[in-house]
Short mmCIF file of C-alpha atoms in Angstrom, two decimals:
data_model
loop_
_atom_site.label_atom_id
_atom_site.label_comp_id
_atom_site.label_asym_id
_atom_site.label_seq_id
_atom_site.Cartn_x
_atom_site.Cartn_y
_atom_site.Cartn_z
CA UNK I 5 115.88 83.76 120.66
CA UNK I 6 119.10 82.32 121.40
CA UNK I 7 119.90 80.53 118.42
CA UNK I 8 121.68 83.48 116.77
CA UNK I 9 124.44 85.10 118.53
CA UNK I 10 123.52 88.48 119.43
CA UNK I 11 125.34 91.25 120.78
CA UNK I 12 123.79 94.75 122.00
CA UNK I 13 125.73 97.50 121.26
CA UNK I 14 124.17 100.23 123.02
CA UNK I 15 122.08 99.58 126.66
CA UNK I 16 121.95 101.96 129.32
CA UNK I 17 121.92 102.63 132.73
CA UNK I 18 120.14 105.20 134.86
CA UNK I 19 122.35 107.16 137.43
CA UNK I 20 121.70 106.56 140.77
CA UNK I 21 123.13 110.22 141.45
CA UNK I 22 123.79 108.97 145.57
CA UNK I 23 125.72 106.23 144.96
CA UNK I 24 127.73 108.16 142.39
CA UNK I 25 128.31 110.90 144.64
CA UNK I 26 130.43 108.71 147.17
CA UNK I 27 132.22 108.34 144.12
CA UNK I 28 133.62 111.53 143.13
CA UNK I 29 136.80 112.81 143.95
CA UNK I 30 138.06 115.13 147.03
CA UNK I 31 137.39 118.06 147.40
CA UNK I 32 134.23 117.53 145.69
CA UNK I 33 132.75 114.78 147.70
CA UNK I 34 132.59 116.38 151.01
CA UNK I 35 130.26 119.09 149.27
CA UNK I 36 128.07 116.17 147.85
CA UNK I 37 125.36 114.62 147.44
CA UNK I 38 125.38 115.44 144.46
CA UNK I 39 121.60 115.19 142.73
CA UNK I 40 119.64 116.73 139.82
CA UNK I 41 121.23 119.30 138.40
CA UNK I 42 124.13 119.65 140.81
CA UNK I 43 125.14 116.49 139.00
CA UNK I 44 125.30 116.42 135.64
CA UNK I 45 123.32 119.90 133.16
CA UNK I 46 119.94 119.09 132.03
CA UNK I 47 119.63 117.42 128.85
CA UNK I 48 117.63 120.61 127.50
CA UNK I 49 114.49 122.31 128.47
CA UNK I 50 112.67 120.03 125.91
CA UNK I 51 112.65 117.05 128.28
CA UNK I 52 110.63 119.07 130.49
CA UNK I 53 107.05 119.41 128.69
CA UNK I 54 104.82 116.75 130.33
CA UNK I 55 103.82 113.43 130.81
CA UNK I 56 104.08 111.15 127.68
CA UNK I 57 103.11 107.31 127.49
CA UNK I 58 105.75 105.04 127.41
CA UNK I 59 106.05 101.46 126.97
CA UNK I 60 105.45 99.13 130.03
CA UNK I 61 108.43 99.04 132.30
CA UNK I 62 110.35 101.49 130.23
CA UNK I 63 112.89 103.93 131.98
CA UNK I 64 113.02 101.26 134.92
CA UNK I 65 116.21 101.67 136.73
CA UNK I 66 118.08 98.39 136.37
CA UNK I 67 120.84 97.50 137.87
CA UNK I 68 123.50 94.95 136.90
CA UNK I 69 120.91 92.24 138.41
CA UNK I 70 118.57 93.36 136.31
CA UNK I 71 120.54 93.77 133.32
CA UNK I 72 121.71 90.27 133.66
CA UNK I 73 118.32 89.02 133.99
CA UNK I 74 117.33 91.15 130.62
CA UNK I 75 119.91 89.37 128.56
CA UNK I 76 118.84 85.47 129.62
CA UNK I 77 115.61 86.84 128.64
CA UNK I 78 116.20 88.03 125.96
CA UNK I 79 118.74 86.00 124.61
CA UNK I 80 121.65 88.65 124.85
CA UNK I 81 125.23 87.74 124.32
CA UNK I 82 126.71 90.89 126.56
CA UNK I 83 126.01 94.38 126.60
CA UNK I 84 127.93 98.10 126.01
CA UNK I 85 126.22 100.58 128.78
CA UNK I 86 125.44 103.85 128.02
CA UNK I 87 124.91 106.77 130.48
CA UNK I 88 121.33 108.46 130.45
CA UNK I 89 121.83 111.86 132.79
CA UNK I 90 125.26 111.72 131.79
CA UNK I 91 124.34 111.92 128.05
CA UNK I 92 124.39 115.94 128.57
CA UNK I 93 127.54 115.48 130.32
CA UNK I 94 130.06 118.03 127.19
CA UNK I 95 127.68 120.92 128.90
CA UNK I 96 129.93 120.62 131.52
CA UNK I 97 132.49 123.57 131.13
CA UNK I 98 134.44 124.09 134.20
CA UNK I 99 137.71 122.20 133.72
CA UNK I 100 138.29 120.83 137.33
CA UNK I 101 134.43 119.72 138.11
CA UNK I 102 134.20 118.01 134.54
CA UNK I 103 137.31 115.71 135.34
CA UNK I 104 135.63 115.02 139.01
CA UNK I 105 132.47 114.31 137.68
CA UNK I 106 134.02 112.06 134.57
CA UNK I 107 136.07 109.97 136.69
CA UNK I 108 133.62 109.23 139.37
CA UNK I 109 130.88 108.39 136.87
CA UNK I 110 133.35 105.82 135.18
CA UNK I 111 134.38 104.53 138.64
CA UNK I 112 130.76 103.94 140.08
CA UNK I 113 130.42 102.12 136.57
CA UNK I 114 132.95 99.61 136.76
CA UNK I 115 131.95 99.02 140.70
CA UNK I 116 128.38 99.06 139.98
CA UNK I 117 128.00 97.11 137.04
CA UNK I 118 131.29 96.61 135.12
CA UNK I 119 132.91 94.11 137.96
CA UNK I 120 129.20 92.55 138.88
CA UNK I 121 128.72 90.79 135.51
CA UNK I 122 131.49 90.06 133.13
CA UNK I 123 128.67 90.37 130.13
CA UNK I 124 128.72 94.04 130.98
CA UNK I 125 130.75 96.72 129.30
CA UNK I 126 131.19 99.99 129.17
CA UNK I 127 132.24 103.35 127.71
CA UNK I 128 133.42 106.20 129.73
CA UNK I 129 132.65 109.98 129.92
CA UNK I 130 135.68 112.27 129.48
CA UNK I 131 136.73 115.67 131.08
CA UNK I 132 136.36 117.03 127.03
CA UNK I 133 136.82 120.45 128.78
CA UNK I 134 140.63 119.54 129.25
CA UNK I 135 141.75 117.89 126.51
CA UNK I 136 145.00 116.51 128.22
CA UNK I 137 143.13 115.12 130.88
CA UNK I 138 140.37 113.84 128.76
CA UNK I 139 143.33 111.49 127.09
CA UNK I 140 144.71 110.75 130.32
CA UNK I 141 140.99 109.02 131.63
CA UNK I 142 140.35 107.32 128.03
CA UNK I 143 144.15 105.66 128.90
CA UNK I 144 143.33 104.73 132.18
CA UNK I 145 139.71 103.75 131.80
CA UNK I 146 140.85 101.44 129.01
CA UNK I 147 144.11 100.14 130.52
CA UNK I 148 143.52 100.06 134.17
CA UNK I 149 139.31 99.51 133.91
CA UNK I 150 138.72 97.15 130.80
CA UNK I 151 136.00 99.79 128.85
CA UNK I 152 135.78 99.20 125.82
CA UNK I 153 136.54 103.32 125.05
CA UNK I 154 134.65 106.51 125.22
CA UNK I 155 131.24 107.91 124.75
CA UNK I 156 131.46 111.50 122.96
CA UNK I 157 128.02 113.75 122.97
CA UNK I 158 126.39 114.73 119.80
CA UNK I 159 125.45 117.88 120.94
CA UNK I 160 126.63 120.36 123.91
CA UNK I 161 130.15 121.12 123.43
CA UNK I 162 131.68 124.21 122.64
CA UNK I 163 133.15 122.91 119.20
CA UNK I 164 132.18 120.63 116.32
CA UNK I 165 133.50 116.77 116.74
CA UNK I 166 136.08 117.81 114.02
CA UNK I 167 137.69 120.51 115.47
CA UNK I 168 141.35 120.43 116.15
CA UNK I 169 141.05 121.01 119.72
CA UNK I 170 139.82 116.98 119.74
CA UNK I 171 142.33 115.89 117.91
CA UNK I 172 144.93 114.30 120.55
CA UNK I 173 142.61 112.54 121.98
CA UNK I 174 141.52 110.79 118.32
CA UNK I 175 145.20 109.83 117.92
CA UNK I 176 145.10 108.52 121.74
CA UNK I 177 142.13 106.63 120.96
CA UNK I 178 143.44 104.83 117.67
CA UNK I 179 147.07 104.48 119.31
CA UNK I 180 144.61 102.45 122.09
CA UNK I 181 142.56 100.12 119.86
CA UNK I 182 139.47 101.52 121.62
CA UNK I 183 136.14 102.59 120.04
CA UNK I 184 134.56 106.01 120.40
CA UNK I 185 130.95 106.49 119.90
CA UNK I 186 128.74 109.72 119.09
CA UNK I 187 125.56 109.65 121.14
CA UNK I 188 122.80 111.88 121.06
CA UNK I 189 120.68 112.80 123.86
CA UNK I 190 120.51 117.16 123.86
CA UNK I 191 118.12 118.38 121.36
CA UNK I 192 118.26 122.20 122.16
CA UNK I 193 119.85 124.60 119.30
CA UNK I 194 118.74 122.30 116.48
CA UNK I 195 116.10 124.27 115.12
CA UNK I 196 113.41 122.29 117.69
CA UNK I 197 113.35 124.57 120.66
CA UNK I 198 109.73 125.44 120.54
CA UNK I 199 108.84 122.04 118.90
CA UNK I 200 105.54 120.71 120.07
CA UNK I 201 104.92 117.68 121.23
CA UNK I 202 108.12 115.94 122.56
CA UNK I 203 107.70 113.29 119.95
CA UNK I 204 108.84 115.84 117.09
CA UNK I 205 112.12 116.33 119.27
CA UNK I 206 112.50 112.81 120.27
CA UNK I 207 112.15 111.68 116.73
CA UNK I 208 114.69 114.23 114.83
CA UNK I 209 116.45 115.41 118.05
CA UNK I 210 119.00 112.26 117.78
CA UNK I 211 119.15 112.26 114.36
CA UNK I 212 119.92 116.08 113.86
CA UNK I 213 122.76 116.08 116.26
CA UNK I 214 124.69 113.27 115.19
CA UNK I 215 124.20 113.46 111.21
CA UNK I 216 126.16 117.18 112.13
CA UNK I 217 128.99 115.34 114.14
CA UNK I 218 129.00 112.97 111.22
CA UNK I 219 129.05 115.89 108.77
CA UNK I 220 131.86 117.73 110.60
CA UNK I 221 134.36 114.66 111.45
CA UNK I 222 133.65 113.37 107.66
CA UNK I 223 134.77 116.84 106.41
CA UNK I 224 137.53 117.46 109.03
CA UNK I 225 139.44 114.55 107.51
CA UNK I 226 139.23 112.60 111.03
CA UNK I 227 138.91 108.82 109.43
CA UNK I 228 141.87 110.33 106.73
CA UNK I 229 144.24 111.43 109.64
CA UNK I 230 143.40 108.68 112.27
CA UNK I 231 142.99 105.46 109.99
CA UNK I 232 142.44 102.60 112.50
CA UNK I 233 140.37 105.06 114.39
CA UNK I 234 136.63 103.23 115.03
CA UNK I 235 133.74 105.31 115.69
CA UNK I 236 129.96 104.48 116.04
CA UNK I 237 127.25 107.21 116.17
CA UNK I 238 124.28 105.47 117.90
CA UNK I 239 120.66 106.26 118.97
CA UNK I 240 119.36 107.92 115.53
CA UNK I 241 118.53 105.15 113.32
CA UNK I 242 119.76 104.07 110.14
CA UNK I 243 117.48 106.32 107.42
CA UNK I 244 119.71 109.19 108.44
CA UNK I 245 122.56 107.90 106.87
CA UNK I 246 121.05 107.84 103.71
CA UNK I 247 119.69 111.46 103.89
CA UNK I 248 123.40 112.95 104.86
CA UNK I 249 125.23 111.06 102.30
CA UNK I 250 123.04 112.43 99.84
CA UNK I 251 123.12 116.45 101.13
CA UNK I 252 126.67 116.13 101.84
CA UNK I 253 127.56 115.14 98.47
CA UNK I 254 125.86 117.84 96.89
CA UNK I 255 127.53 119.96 99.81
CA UNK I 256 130.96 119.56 98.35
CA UNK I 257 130.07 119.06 94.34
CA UNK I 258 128.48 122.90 94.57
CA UNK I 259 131.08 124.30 97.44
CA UNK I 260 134.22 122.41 97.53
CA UNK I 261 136.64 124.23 100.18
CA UNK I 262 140.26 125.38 99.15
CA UNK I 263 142.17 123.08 101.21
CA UNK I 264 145.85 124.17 101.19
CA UNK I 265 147.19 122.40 103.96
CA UNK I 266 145.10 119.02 103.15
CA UNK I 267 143.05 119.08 106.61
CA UNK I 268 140.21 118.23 105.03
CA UNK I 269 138.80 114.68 103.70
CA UNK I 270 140.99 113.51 100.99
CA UNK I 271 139.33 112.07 97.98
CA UNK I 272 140.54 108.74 96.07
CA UNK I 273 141.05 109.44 92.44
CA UNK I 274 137.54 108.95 90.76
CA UNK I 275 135.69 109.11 94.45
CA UNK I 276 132.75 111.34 95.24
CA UNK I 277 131.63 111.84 98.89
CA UNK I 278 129.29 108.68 98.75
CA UNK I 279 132.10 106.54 97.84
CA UNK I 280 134.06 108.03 100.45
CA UNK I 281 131.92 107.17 103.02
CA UNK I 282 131.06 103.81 102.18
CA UNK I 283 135.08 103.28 102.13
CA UNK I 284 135.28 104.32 105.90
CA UNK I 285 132.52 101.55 106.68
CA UNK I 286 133.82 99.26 104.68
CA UNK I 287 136.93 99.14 106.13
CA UNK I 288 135.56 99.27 109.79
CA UNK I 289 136.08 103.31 110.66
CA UNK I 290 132.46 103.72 110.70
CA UNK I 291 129.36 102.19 112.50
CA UNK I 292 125.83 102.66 112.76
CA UNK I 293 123.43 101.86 115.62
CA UNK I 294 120.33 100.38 114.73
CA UNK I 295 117.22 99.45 116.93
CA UNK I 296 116.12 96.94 114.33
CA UNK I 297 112.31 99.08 114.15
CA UNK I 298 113.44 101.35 111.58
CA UNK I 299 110.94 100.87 108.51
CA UNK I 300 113.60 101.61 105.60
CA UNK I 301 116.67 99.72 107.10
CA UNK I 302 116.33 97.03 104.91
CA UNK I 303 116.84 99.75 101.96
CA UNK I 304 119.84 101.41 103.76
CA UNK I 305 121.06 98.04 104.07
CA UNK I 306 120.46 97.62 100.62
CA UNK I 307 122.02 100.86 99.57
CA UNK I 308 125.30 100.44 101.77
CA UNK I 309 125.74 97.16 102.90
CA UNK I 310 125.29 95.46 106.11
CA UNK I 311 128.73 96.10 107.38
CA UNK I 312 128.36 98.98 110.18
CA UNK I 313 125.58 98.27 110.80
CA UNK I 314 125.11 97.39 114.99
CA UNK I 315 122.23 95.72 117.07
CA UNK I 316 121.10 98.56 120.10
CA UNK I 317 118.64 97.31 122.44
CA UNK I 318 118.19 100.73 123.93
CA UNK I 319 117.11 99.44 127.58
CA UNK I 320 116.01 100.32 129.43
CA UNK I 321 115.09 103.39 127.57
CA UNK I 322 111.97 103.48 125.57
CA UNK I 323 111.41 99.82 125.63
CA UNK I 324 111.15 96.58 127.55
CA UNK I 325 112.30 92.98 126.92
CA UNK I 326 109.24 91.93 125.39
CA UNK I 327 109.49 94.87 122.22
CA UNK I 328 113.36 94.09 122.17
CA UNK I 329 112.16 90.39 121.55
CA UNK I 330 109.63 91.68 118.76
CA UNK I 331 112.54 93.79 116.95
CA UNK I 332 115.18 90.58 116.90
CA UNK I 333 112.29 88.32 115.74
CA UNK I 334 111.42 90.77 113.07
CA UNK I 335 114.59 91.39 111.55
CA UNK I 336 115.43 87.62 111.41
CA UNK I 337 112.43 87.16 109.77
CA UNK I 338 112.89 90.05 107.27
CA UNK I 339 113.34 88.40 103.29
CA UNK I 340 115.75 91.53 102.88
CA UNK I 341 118.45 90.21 104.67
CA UNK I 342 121.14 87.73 103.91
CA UNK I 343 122.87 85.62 106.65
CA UNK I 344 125.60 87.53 106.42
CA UNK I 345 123.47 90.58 107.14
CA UNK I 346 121.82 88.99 109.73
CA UNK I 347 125.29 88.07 111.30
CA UNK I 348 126.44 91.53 110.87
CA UNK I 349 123.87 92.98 112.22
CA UNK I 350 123.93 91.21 115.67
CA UNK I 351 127.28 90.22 116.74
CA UNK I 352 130.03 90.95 114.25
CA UNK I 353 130.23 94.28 113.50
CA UNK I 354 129.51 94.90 117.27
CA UNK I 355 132.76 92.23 117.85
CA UNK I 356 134.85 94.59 115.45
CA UNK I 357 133.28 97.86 117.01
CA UNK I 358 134.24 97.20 120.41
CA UNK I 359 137.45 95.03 119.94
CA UNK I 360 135.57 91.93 121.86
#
């Protein structure tokens, strides 16, 4: 297990709401604890239709002991730490309690895990209902706080990831170095709100939400207007990819928008949407999280190219160390992938990602 390098590109942790609430800012704090819903909206009311069967030991809430103890068993190089309750966090509308509830999250982070074990990273939550003071955090979470950039959410906010009201804080992010990453977690409002059983929503839930932030910062012209701008969208698979290069083409051949002021993606001579999007990975604007269990990787890989493409354990989530051992053993023993895959796959596209 340790004879590759191998970096994980998207972990999490679990909130422990308590100890977060001594972190939050006066004059919050003295109203606190803060716990359940008082903390951070629910997800959606999907989350809330029974008890499922999970792996052993899944959805155990590690801390930075037991995150270090994961990756010497596993054979983990270092880790980027995700947020779990806090994945809902863009429902959070009111200006002043978004910024509170950001910047203590990001500070019980960094004292919690972040300045426990140097193998840990992390990306921070934003006050997205302030704009300004969403690019203020990224700046000091990066500058004074060593994160390695920002989580956005797939789904929740009041606007698409493309919209113009987000566009400072893509310039502040590229004018940092720092890496932004699209994470689903909120599967309401995707056409799944009466789905039955949760594994309908937990299997297309992810990948609805962030193939449409894909959709709408491809078309928006983001990677066009912020060119050294790095952003991953994690936690749906790979197959996805496939399926949005494919309808978004067609999208544009049948309905291509009248673009006056040339805010929209800009088109090499003799380049169709496919090529445009395999330019933006190419040339490190776009990456892909991948658990390593998806069945039709290999032919995405195939397809596109192993560059992009970045290791996620997903702990302590729906697994354990033992089925993160099975997925790394099985995709170094897959005939479909060259070395250079392989390498790609767990360490250097991460190392590109995240600026290690």
């Amino acid at each position: 297990m340790t004879a590759r390098r191998i970096i994980d590109g998207d972990g999490h942790i679990i909130e422990d709401e308590i100890a977060l609430s001594g972190f939050i800012p006066e004059p919050f704090r003295s109203a606190g604890p803060f716990q359940g819903f008082r903390l951070f909206p629910p997800l959606d009311h999907l989350h809330s239709q029974g008890p499922t069967t999970s792996p052993p030991g899944a959805f155990h809430p590690a801390n930075a002991e037991d995150w270090g103890d994961f990756l010497d068993d596993v054979g983990i190089e270092r880790t980027v730490l995700y947020p779990t309750f806090g994945l809902a966090y863009g429902k959070i509308h009111n200006r002043d309690w978004s910024q509170a509830v950001t910047r203590g999250y990001n500070d019980w982070l960094y004292s919690t895990y972040l300045k426990r074990d140097s193998r840990l990273h992390g990306m921070a939550l934003l006050p997205l209902a302030n704009v300004d003071a969403a690019i203020l955090e990224l700046r000091r979470v990066v500058d004074q706080l060593g994160m390695r950039g920002a989580m956005l959410p797939s789904n929740g906010l009041p606007q698409q990831l493309g919209a113009k009201i987000y566009w400072p804080l893509y310039a502040e992010a590229e004018k940092l170095g720092c890496a932004l990453a699209v994470h689903g977690g909120c599967h309401d409002n995707t056409g799944l709100d009466n789905a039955d059983p949760f594994a309908v929503t937990r299997g297309l839930g992810h990948a609805f939400t962030v193939a449409a932030s894909f959709g709408g910062m491809i078309f928006a012209g983001i990677f066009d207007r912020f060119p050294n701008l790095r952003v991953a969208y994690l936690e749906a698979g790979a197959a996805w990819l496939l399926m949005a290069i494919e309808r978004l083409e067609e999208g544009y051949e049948t309905h291509i928008p009248y673009d006056p002021d040339g805010s929209y993606l800009q088109l090499q001579a003799g380049e169709d949407v496919a090529d445009y999007i395999q330019r933006q990975i190419a040339e490190d604007r776009i990456f892909i999280g991948t658990e390593g269990k998806e069945k039709f990787l290999p032919q995405t890989i195939a397809a596109l190219g192993s560059k992009g493409f970045v290791y996620s354990s997903d702990f302590p989530h729906e697994t354990n160390p033992e089925l993160c051992k099975a997925d790394i053993i099985d995709i170094n023993r897959n005939p479909g992938y060259s070395e250079t895959d392989l390498n790609n796959i767990f360490a250097d596209n991460a190392v590109r990602l995240y600026g290690f």
